[in-house]
Coordinates of C-alpha atoms in Angstrom, one line a residue:
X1 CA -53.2 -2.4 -14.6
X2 CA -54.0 1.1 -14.1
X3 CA -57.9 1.8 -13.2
X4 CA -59.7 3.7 -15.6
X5 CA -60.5 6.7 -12.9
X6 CA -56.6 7.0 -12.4
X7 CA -56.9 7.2 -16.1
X8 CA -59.1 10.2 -16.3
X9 CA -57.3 11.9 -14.0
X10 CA -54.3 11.8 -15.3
X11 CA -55.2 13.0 -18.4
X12 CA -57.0 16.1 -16.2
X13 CA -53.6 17.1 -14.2
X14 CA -51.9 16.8 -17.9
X15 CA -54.5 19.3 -19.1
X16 CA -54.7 21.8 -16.3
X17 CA -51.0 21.6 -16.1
X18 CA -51.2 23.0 -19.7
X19 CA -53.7 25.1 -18.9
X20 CA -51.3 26.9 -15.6
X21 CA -49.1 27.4 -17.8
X22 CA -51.0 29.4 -20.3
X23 CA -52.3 31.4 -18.0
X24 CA -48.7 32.1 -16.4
X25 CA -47.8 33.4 -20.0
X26 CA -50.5 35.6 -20.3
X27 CA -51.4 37.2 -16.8
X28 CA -49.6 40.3 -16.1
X29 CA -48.3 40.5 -19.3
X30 CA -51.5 41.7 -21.2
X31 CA -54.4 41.6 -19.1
X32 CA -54.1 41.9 -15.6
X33 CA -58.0 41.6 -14.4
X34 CA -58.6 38.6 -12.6
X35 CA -62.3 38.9 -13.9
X36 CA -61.5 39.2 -17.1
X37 CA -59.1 36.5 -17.4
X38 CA -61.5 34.0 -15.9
X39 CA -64.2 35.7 -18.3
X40 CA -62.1 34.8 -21.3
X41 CA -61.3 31.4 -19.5
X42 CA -64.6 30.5 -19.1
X43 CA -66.7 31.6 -22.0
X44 CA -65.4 29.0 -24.0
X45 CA -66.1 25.5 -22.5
X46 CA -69.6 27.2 -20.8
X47 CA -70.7 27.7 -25.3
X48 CA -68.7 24.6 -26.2
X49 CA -71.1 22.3 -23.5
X50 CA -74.0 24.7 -23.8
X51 CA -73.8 23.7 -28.0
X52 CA -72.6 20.2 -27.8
X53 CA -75.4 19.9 -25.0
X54 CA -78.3 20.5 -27.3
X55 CA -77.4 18.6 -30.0
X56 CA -76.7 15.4 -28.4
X57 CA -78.9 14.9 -25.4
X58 CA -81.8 17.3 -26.2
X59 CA -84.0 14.4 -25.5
X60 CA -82.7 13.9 -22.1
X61 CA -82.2 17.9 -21.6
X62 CA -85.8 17.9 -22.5
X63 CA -86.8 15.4 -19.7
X64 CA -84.9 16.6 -16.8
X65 CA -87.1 19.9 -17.9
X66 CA -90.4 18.2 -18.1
X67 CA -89.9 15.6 -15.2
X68 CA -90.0 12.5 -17.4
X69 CA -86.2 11.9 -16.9
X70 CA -83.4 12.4 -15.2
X71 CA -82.9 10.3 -12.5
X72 CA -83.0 12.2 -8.8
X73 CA -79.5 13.9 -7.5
X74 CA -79.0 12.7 -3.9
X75 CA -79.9 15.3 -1.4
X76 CA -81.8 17.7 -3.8
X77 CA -84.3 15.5 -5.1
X78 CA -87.1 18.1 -5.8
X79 CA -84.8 20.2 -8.3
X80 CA -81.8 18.3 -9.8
X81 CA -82.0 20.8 -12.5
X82 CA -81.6 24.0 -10.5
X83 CA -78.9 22.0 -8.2
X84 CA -77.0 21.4 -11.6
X85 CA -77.5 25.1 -12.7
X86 CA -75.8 26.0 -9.3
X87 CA -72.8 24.5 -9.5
X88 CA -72.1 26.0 -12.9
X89 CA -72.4 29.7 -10.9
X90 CA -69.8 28.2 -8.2
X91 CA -67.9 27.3 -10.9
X92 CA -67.3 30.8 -12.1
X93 CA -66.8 32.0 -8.5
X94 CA -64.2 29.5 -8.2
X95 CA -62.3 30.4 -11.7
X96 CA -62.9 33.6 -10.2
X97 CA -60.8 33.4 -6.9
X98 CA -58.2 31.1 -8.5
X99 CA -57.4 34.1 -11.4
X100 CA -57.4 36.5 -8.7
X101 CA -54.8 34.8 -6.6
X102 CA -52.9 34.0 -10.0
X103 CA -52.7 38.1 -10.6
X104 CA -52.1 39.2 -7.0
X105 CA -50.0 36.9 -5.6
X106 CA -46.9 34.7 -6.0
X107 CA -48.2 31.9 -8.8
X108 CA -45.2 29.5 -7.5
X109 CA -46.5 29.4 -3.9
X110 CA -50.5 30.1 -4.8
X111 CA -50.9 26.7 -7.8
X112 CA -49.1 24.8 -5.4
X113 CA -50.7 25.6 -2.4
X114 CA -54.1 25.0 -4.2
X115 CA -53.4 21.0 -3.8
X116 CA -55.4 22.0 -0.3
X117 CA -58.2 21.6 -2.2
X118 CA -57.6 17.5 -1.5
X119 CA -58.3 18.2 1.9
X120 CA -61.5 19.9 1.8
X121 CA -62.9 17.3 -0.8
X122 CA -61.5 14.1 1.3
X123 CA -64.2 15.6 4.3
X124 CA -67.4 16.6 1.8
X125 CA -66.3 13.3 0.3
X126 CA -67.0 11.3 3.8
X127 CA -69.7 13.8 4.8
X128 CA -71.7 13.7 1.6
X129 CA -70.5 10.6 0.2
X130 CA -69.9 8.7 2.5
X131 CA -66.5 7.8 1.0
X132 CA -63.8 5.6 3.4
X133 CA -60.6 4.6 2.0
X134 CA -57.8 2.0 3.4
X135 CA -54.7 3.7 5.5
X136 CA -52.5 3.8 2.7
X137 CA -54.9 6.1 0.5
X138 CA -54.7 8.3 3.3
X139 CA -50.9 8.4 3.4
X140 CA -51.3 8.7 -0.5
X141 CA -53.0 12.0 -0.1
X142 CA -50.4 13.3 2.4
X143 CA -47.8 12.7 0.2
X144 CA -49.5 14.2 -2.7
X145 CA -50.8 17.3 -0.5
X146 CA -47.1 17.5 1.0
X147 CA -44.9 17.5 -2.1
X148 CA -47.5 20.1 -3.9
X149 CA -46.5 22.4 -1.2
X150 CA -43.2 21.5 -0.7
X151 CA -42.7 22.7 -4.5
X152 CA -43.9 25.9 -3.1
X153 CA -41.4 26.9 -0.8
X154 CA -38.9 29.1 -1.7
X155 CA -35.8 29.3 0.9
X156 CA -34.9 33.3 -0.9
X157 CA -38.2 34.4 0.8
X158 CA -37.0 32.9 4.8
X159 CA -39.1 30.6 6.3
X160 CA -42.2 28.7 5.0
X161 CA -44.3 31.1 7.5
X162 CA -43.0 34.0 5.7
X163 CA -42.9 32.8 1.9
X164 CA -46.4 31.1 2.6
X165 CA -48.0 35.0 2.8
X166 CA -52.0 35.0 4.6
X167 CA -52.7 36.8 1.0
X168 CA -51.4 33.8 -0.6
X169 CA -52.7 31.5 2.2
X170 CA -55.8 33.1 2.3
X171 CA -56.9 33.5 -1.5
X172 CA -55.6 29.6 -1.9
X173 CA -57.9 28.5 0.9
X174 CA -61.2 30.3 -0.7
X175 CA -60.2 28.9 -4.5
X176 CA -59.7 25.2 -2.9
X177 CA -62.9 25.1 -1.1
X178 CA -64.9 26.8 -4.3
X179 CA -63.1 23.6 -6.0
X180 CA -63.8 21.5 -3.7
X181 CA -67.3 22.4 -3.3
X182 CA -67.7 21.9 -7.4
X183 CA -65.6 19.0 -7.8
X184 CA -68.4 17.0 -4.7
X185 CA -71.1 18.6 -6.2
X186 CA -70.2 17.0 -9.8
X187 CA -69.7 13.7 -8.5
X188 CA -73.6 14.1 -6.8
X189 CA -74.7 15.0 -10.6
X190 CA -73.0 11.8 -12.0
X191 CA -76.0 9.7 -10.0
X192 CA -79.1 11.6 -12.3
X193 CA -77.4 12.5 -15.4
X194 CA -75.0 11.8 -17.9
X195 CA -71.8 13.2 -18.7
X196 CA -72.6 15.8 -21.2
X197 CA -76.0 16.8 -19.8
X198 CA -74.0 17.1 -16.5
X199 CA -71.5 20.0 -18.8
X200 CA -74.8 21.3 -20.1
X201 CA -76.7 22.5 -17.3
X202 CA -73.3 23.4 -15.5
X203 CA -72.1 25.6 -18.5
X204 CA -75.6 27.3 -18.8
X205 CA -75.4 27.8 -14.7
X206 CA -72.1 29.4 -15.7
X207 CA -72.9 31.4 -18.7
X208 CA -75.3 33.3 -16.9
X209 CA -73.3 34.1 -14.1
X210 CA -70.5 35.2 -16.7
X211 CA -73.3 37.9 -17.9
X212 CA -74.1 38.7 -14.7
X213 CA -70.0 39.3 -13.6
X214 CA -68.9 41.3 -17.2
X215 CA -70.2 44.2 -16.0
X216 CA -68.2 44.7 -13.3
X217 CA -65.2 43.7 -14.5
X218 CA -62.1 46.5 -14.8
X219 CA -63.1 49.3 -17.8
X220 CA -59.0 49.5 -17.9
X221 CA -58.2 46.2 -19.4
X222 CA -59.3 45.6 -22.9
X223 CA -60.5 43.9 -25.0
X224 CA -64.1 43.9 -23.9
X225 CA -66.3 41.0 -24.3
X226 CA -69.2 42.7 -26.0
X227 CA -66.7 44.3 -28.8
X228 CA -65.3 40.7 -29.3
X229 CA -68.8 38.9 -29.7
X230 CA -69.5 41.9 -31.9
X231 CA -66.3 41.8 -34.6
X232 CA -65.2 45.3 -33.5
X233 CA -62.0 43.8 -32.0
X234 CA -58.6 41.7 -33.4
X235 CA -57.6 39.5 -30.8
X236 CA -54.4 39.7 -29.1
X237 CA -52.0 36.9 -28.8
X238 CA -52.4 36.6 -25.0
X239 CA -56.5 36.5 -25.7
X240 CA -56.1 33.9 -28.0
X241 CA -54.0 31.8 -25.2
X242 CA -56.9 32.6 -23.3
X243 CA -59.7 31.2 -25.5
X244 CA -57.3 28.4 -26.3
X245 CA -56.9 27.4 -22.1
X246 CA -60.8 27.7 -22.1
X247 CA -61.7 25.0 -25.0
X248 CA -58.7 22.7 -23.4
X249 CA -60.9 23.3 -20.1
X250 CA -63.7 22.3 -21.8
X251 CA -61.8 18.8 -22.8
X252 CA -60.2 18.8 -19.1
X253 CA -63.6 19.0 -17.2
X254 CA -65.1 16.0 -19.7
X255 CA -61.9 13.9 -18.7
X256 CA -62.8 14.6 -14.7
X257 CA -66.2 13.9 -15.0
X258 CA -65.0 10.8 -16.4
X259 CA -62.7 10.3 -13.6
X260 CA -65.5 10.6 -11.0
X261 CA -67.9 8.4 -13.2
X262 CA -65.5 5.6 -12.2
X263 CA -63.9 6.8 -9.2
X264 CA -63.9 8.8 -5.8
X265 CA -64.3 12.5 -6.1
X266 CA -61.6 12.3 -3.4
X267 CA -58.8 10.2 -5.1
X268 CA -59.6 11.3 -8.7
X269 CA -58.9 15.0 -7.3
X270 CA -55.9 14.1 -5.6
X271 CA -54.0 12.7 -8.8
X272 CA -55.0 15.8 -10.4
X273 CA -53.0 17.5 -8.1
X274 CA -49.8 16.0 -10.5
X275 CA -50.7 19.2 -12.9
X276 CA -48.4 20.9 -9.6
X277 CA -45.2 18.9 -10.6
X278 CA -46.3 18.9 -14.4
X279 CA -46.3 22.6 -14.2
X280 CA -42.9 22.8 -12.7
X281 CA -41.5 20.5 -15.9
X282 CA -43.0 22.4 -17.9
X283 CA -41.9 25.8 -16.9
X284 CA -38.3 24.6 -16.7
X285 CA -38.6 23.5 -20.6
X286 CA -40.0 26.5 -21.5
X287 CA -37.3 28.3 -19.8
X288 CA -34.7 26.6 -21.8
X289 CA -36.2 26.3 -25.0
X290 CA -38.4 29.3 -25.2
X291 CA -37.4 32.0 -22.9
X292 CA -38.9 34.4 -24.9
X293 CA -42.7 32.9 -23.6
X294 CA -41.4 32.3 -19.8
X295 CA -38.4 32.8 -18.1
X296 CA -37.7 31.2 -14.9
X297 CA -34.6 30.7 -12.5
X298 CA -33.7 27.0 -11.4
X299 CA -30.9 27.4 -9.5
X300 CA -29.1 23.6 -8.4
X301 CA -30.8 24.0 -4.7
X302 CA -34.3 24.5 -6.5
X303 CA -34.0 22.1 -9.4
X304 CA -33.3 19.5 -6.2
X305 CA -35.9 20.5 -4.4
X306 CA -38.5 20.3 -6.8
X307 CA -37.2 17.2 -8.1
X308 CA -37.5 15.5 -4.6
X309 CA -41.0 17.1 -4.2
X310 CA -42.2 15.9 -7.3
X311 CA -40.7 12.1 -6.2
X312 CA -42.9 12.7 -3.4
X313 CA -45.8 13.3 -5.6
X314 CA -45.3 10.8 -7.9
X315 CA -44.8 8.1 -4.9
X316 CA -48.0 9.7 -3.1
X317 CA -50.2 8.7 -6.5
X318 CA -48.7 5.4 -6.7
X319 CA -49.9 4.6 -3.1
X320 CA -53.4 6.3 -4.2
X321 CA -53.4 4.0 -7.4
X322 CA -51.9 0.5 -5.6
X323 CA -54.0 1.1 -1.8
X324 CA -57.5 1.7 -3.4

């Protein structure tokens, strides 16, 4: 029987796989600001949290204000609060990065070449955590990190040095450790508060660093947030994709807090990295039954190699699942 974290995070990859490929539609085709596409990403599930927040646990919200409740967060003891309200700013500078590698780069080598993330988390895991895992986890997470990036490679571009670019190396690196560093620091939260006060006081962390980012974002690319909130703008079809993506965020981040509730950060991250193979299924579907929303080229030598990577995924989770 499957454990419930394995679950949760299943249902996440699921979600951010839908998510990728929302965001593929959309970027570069009408808005090409990596600010403002993980402004529009963001807003969402930050109000949806923020709203749902304060009318379910007020009381406890209320507490962790006052010092009557909350129970302490492990290694910031003095302000769990302000700890909380930090990791919703990281957030943003992690949707941040990952948007900007989406725009500038190659999204077939960047999403996949996210699944680093695993690594960085597997080390704050055992540093912070204090988390230590049988051998076969560990060949698990290889697996899983390995077929993410075999997916990646594409044999038109020459050799993995050359299609793996240090732009594309580099901005994946930054996004995975601003991931990593939120997906830990989530798990910390999960010891002094409960699941939606943990979304609260991350989505107000990352609400205000949303007001603090719009004004910097490109004057070029409309529509502007400001007009929006204020009914002077109709919504374009890639905006609404955009809003949509945020609020499935909003349900994606619930399921991984869930994940972590019951699990390792470590392992439940790792199984979300099955959104990489997801993705790949997904695109090729889309490519043969609506090629007017995405249009993609699987020729026999790539349809086999991402077939075999995603094997490699799927048996990489399995050993996760059947070693732990």
């Amino acid at each position: 029987m499957m454990s419930t974290w394995f679950l949760y995070a299943l249902l996440t990859a699921g979600i951010y796989a839908v998510i990728a490929l929302l965001s593929k539609v959309v970027s570069g085709v009408e808005i090409d600001d990596p600010l403002t596409l993980a402004i529009y990403n963001c807003i969402p599930f930050y109000a949806v949290y923020v709203l749902v927040g304060l009318a379910l646990e007020w009381p406890a919200i209320r507490n962790s204000l006052t010092g009557t409740g909350g129970g302490p967060v492990p290694g910031a003891e003095p302000a769990p609060v302000a700890v909380a309200l930090g990791f919703g700013v990281v957030s943003t500078i992690a949707y941040g990065i990952y948007y900007w590698g989406l725009v500038n780069g190659d999204v077939s080598r960047f999403v996949p070449a996210l699944s680093l993330e695993t690594v960085f988390v597997l080390v704050l895991g055992f540093l912070i955590l204090d988390e230590a895992f049988p051998s076969g986890v560990y060949a698990g997470v290889g697996l899983v990190v390995f077929g993410a990036l075999f997916i990646s490679y594409d044999r038109e571009a020459g050799s993995i040095r050359e299609s793996l670019t240090f732009s594309t190396v580099g901005v994946a690196v930054l996004a995975a450790i601003a991931f990593a560093v939120f997906n830990t620091g989530m798990k910390v939260l999960t010891d002094g508060f409960g699941t939606v006060e943990i979304l609260f006081w991350i989505s107000l962390g990352g609400l205000a660093s949303i007001a603090a980012v719009v004004p910097f974002r490109s004057g070029g690319v409309e529509p502007n947030p400001a007009d929006l909130l204020a009914g002077r703008v109709r919504l374009t079809k890639g905006t609404k994709l955009l809003l949509v993506g945020g609020l499935l965020n909003a349900v994606g981040l619930f399921t991984f807090i869930r994940a972590l509730e019951h699990g390792p950060v470590s392992l439940a991250t790792a199984i979300t990295k099955l959104d990489v193979m997801m993705v790949f299924v997904g695109a090729l579907a889309l490519s043969k039954l609506a090629p007017a929303l995405l249009q993609e080229q699987f020729d026999p030598f790539t349809l086999a190699q991402k077939a075999s990577a995603s094997m490699i995924v799927l048996a990489g989770s399995a050993l996760i699942q059947f070693s732990y």
